[in-house]
CSV table of N, CA and C in Angstrom, one decimal:
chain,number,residue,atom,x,y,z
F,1339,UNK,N,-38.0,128.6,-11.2
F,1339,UNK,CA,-36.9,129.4,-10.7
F,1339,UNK,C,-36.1,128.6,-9.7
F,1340,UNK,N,-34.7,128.6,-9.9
F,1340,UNK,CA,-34.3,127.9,-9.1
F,1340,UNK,C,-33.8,128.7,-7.9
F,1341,UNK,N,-33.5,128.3,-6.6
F,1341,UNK,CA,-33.0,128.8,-5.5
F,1341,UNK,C,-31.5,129.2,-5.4
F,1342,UNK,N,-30.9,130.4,-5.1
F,1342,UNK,CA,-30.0,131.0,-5.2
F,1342,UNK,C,-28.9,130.0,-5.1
F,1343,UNK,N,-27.5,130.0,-5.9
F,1343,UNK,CA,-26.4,128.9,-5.3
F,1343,UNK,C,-25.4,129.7,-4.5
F,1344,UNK,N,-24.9,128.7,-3.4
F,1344,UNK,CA,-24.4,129.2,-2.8
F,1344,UNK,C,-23.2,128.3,-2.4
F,1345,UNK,N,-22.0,128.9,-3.2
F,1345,UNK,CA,-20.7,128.3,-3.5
F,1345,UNK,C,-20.2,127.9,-2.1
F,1346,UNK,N,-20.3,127.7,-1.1
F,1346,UNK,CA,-20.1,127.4,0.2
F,1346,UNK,C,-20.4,126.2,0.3
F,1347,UNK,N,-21.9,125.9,0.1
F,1347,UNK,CA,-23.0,124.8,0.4
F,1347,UNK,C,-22.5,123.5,-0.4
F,1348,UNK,N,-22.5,124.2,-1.8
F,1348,UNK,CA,-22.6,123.0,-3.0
F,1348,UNK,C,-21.5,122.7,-3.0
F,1349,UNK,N,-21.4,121.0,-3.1
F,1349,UNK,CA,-20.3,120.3,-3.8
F,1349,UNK,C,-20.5,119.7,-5.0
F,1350,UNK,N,-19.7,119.4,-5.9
F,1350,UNK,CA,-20.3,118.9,-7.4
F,1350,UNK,C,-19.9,117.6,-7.0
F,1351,UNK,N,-20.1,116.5,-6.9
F,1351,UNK,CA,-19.6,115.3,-7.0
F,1351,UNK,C,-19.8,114.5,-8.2
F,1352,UNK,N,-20.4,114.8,-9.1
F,1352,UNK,CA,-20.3,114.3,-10.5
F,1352,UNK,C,-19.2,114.5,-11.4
F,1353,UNK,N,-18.6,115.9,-11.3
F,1353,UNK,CA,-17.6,116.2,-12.0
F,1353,UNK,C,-16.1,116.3,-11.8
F,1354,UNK,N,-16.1,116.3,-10.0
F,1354,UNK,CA,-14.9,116.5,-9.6
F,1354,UNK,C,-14.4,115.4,-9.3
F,1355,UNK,N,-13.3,115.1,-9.6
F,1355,UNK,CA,-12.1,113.7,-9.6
F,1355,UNK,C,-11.0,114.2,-8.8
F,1356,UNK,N,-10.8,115.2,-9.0
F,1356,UNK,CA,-9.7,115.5,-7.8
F,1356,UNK,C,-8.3,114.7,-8.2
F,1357,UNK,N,-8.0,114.8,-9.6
F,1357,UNK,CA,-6.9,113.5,-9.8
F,1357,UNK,C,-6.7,112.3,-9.2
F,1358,UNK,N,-8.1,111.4,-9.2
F,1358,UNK,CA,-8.0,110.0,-9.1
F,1358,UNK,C,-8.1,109.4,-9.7
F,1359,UNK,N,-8.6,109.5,-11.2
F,1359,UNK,CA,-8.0,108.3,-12.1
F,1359,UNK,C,-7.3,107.5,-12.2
F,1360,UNK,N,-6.1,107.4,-12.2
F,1360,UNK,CA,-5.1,106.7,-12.3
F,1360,UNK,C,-5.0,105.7,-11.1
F,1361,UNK,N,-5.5,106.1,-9.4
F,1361,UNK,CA,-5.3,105.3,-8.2
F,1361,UNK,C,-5.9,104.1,-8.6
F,1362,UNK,N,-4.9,102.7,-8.0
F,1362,UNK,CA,-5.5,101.2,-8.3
F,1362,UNK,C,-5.7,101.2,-6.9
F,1363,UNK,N,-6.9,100.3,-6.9
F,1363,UNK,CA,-7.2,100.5,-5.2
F,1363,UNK,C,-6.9,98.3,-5.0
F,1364,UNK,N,-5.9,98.2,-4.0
F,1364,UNK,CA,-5.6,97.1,-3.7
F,1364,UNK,C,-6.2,96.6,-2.2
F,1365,UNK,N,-6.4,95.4,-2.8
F,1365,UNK,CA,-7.2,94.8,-1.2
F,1365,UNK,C,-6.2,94.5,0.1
F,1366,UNK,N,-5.3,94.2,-0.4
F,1366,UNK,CA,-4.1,93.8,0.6
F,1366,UNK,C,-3.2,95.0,1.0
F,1367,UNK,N,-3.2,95.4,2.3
F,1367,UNK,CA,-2.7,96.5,3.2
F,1367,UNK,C,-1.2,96.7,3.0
F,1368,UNK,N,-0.9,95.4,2.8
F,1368,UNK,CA,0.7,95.1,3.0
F,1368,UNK,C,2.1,95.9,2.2
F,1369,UNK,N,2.6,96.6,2.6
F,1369,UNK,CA,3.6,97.2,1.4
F,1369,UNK,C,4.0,96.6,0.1
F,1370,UNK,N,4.2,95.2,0.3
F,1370,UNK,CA,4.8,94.4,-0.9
F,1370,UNK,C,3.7,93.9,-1.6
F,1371,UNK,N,2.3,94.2,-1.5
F,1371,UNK,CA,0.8,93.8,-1.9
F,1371,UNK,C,0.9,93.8,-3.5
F,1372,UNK,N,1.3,95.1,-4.2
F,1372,UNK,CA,1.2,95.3,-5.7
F,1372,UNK,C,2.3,94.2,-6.6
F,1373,UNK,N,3.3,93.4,-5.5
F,1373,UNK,CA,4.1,93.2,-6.2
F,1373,UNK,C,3.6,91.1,-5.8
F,1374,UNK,N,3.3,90.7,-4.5
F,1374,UNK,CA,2.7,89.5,-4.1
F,1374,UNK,C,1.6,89.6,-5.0
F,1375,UNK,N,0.8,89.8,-5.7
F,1375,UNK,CA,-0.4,89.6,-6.0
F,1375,UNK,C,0.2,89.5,-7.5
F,1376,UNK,N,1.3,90.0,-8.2
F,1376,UNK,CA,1.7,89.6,-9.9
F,1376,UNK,C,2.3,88.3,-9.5
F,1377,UNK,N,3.4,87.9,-8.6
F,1377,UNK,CA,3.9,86.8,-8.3
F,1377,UNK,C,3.0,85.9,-8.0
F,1378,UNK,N,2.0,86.0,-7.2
F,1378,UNK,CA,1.3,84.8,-6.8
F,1378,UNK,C,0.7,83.5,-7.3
F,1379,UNK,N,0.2,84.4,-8.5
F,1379,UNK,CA,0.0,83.3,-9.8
F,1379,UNK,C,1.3,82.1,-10.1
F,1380,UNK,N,1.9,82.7,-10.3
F,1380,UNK,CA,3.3,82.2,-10.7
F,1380,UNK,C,3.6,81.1,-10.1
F,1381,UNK,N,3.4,81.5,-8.8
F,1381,UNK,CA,4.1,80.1,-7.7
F,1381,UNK,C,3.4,79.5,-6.9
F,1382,UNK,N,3.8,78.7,-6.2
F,1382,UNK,CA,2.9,77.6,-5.3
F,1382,UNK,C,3.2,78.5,-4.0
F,1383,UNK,N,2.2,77.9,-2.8
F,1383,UNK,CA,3.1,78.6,-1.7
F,1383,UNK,C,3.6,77.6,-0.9
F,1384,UNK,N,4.5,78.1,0.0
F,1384,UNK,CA,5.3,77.0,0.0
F,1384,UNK,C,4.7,76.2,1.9
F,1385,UNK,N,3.8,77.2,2.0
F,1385,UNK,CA,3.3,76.4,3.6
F,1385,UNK,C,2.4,75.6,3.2
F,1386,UNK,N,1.6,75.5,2.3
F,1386,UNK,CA,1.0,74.8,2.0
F,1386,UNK,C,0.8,73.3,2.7
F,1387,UNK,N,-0.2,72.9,3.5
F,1387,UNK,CA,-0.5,71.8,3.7
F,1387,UNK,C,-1.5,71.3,3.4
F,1388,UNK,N,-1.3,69.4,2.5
F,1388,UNK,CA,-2.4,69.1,2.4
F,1388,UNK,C,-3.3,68.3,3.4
F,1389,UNK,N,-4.4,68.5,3.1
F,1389,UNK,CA,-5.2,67.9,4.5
F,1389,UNK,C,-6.2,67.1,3.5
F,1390,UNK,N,-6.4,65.6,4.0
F,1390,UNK,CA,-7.1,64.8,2.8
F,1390,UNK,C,-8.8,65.5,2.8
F,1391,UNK,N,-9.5,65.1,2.3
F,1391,UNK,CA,-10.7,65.4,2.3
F,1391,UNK,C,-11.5,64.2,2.8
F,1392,UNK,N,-12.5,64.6,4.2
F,1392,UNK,CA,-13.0,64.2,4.9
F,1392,UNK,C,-14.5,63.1,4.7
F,1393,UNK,N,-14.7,62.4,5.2
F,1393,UNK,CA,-15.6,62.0,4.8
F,1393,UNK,C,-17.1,62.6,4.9
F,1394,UNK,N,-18.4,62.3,3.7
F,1394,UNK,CA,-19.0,62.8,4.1
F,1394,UNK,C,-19.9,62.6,5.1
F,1395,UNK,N,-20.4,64.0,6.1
F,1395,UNK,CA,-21.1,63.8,6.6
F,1395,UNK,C,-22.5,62.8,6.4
F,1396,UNK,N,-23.0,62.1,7.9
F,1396,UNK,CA,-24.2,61.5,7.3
F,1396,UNK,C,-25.2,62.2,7.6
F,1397,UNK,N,-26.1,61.6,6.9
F,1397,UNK,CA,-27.3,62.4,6.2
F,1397,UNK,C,-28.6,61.6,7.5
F,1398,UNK,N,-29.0,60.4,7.9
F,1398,UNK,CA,-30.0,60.0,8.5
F,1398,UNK,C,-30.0,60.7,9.6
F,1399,UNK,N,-30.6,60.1,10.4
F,1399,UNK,CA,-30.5,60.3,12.2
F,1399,UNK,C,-29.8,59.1,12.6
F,1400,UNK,N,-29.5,58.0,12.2
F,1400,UNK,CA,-29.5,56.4,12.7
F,1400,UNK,C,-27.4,57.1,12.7
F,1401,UNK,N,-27.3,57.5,11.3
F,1401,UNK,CA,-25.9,58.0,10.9
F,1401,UNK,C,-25.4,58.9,11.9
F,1402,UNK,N,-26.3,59.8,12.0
F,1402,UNK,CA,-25.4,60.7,13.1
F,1402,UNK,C,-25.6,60.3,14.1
F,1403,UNK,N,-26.5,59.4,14.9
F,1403,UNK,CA,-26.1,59.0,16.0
F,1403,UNK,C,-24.9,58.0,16.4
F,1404,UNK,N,-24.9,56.8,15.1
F,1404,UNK,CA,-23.9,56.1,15.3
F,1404,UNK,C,-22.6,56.7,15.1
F,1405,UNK,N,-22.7,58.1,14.2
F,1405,UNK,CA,-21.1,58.9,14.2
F,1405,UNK,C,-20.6,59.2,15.5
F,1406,UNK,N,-21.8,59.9,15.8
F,1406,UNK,CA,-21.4,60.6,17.6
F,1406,UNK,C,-21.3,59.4,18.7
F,1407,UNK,N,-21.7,58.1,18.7
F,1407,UNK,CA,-21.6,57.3,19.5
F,1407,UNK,C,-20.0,56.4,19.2
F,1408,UNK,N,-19.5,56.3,17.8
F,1408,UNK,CA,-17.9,55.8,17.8
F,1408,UNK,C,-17.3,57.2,17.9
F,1409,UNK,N,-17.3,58.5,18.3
F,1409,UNK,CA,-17.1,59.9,18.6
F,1409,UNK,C,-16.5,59.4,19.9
F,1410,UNK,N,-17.6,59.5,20.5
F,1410,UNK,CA,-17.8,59.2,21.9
F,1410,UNK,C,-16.7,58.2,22.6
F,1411,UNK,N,-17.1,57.5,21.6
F,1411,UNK,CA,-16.1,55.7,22.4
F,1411,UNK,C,-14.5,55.9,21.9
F,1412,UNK,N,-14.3,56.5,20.8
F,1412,UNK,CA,-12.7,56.7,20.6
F,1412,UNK,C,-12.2,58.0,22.1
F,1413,UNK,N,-13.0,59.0,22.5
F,1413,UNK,CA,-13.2,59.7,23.0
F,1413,UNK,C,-12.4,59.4,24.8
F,1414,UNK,N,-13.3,58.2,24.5
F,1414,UNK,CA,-13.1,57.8,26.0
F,1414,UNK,C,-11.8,56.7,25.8
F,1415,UNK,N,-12.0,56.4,24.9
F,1415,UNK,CA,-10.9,54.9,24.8
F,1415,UNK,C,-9.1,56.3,24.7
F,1416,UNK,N,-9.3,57.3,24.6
F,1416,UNK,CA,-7.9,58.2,24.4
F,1416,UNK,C,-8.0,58.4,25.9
F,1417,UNK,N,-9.0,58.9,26.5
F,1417,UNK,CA,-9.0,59.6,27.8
F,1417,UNK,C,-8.3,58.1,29.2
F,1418,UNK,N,-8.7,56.8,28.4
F,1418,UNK,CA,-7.9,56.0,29.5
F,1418,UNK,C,-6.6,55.7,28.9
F,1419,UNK,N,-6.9,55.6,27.9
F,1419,UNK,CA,-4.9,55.0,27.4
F,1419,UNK,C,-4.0,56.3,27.7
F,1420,UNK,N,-4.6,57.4,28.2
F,1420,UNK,CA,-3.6,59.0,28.6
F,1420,UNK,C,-3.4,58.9,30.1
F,1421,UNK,N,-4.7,58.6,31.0
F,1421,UNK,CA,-5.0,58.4,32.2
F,1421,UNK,C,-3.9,57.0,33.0
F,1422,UNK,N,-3.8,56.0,32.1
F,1422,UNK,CA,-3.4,55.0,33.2
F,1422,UNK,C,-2.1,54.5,32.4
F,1423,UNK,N,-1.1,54.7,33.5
F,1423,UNK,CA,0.2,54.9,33.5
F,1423,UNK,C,0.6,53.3,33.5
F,1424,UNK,N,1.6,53.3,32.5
F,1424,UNK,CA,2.1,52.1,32.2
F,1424,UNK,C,3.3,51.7,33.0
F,1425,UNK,N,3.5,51.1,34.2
F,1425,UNK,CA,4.4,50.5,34.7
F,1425,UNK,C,5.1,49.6,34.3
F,1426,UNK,N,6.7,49.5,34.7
F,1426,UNK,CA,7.3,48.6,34.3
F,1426,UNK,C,7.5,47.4,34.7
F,1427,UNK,N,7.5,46.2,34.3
F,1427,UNK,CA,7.3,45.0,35.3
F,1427,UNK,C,8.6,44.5,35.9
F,1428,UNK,N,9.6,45.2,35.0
F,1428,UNK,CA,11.0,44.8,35.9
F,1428,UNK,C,11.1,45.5,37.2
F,1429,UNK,N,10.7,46.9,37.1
F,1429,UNK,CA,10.6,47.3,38.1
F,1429,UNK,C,10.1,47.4,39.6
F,1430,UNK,N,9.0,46.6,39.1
F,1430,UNK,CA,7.8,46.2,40.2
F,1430,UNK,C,8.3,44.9,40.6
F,1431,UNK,N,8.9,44.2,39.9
F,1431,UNK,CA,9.6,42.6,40.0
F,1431,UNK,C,10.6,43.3,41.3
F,1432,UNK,N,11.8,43.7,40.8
F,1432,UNK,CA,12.8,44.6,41.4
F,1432,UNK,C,12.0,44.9,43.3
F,1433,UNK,N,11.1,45.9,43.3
F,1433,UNK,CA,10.9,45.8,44.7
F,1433,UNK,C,10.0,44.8,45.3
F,1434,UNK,N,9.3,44.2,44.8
F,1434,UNK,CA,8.5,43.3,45.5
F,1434,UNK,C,9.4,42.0,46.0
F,1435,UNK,N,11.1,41.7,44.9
F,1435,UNK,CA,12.0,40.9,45.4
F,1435,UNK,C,12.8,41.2,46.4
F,1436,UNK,N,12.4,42.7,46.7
F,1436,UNK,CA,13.4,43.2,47.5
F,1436,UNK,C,12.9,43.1,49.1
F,1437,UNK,N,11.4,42.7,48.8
F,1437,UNK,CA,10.6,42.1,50.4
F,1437,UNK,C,11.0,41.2,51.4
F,1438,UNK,N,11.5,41.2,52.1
F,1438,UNK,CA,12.3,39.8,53.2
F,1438,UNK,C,10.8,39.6,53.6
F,1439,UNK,N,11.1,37.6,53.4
F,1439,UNK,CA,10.0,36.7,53.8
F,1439,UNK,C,9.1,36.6,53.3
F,1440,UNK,N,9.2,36.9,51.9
F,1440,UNK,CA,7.6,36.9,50.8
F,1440,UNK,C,7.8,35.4,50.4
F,1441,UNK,N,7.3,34.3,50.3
F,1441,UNK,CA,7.2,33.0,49.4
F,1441,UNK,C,6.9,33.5,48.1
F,1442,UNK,N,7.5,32.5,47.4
F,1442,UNK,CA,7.8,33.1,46.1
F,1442,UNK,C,5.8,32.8,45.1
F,1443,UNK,N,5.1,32.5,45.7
F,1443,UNK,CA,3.5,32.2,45.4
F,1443,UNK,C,3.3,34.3,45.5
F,1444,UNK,N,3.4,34.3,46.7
F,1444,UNK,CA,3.1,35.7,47.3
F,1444,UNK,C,3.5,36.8,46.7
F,1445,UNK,N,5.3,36.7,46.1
F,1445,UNK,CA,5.9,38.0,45.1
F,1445,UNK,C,5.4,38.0,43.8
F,1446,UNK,N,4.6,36.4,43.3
F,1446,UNK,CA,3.8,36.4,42.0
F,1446,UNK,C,2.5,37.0,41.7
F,1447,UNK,N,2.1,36.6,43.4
F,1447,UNK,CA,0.7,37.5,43.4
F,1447,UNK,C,0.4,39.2,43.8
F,1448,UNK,N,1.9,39.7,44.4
F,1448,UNK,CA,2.1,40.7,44.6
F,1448,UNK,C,2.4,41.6,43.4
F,1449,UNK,N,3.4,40.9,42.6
F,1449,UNK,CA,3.9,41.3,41.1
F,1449,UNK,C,2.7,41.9,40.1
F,1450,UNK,N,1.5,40.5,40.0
F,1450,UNK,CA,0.5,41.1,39.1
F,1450,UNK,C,-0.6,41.7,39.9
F,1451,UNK,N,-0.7,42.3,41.2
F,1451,UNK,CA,-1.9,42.7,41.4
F,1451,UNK,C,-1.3,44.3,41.6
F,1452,UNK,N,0.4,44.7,41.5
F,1452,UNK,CA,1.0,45.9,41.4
F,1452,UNK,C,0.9,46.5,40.2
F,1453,UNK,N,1.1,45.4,39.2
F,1453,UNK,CA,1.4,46.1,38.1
F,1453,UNK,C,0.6,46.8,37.5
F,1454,UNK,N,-1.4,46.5,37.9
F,1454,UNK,CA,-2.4,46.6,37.2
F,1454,UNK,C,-2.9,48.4,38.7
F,1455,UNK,N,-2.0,48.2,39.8
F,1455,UNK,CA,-2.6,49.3,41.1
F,1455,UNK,C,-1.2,50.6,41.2
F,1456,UNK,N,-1.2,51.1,39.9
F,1456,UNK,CA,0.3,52.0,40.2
F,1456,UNK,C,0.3,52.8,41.1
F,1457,UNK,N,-0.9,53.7,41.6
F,1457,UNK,CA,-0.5,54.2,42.9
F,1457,UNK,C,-0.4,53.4,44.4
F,1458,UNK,N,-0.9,52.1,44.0
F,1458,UNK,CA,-0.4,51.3,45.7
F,1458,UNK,C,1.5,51.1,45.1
F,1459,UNK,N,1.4,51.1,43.7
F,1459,UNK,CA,2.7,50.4,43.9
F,1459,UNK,C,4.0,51.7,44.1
F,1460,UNK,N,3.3,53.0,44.4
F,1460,UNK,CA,4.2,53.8,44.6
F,1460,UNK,C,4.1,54.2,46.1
F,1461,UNK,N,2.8,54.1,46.5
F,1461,UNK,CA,2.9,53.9,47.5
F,1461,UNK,C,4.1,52.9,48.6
F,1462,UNK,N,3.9,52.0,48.0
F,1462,UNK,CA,4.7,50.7,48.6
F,1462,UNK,C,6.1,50.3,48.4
F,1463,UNK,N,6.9,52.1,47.2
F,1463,UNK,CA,8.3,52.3,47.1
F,1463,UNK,C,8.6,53.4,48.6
F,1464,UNK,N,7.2,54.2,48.9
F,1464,UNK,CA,7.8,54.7,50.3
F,1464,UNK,C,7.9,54.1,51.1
F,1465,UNK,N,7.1,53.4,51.5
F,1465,UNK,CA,6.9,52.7,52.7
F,1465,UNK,C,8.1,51.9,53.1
F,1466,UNK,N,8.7,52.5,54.7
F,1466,UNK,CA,9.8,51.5,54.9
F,1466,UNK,C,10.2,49.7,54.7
F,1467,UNK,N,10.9,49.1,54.9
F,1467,UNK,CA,11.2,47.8,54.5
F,1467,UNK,C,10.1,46.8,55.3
F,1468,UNK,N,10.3,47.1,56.0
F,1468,UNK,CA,9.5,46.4,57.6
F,1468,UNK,C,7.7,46.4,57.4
F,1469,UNK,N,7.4,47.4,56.8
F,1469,UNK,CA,6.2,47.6,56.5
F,1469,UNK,C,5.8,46.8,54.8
F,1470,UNK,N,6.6,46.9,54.3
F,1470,UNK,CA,5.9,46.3,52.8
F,1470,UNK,C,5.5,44.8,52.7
F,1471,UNK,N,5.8,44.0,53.2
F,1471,UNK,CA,5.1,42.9,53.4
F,1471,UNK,C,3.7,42.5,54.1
F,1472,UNK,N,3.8,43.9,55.4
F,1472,UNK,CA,2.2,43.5,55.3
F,1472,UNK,C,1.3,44.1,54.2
F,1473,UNK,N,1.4,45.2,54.2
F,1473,UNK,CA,0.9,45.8,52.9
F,1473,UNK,C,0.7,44.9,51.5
F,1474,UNK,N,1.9,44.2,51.4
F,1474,UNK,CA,1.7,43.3,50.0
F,1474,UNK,C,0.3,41.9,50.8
F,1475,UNK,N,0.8,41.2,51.5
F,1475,UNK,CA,0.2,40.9,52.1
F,1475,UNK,C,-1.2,40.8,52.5
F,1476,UNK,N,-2.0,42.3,52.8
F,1476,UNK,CA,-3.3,43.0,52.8
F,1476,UNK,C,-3.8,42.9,51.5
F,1477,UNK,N,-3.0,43.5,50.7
F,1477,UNK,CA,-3.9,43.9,49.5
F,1477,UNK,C,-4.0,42.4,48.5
F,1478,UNK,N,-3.2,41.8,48.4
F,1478,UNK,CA,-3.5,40.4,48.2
F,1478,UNK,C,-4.1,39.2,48.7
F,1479,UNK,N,-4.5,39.0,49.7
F,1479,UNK,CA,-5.1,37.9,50.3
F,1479,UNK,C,-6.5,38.5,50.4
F,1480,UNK,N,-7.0,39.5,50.2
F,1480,UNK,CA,-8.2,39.6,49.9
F,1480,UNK,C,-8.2,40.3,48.3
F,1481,UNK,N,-7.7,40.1,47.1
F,1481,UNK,CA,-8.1,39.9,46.2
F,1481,UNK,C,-8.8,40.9,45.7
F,1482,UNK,N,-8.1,42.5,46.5
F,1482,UNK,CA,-8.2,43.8,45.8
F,1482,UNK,C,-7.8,44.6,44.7
């Protein structure tokens, strides 16, 4: 005997379709979806970038260490060539000639020990006139 039906309770889900046959169900949200997805085939896209293919990964321990260790060293070798500012030598020529009473030994050794210390040598564009000789002076004769 089966238990009374009670048209409230039951839904048939086997037989009711509710007119959905026909609905294509599309993965892409986008309005123009039904019509990008016949084109797509067709054409290339046009952002397309190629990116070459990588080398492969290594497989030892000796490999991945020495990967991560030239990692490492390009690493640091970018972090100084970003870090230290390239001075110009005409311009360091330019003030150090502009020092009254430097021998010309002293503006040579002033020249290359500026060019290599760019914040003494900015330092040493503030510094009034009267003062940059000792300063050049200091930092050269002891071979700082």
């Amino acid at each position: 005997m089966t238990p009374p039906h009670n048209e409230t309770n039951h839904i048939d889900l086997d037989g009711d379709t509710q007119g959905l046959e026909d609905i294509e169900i599309i993965n892409d949200i986008s309005p123009t979806s039904a019509n990008v997805q016949k084109t797509q085939s067709k054409r290339k896209p046009t952002n397309f970038v190629d990116v070459p293919h990588t080398k492969k990964k290594p497989t030892t321990p000796k490999d991945m260490i020495a990967d991560s260790l030239a990692k490492m060293a390009s690493s640091f070798q970018e972090y100084i060539c970003a870090d230290t500012k390239k001075l110009d030598p005409t311009e360091v020529y330019d003030e150090v000639n502009a020092i009254p009473d430097l021998s010309e030994e002293e503006q040579i050794k002033a020249c290359a020990w500026l060019i290599e210390n760019d914040k003494q040598f900015l330092m040493l564009k503030t510094l009034p006139v009267e003062k940059k000789k000792n300063m050049v002076l200091l930092f050269t004769s002891r071979g700082a």
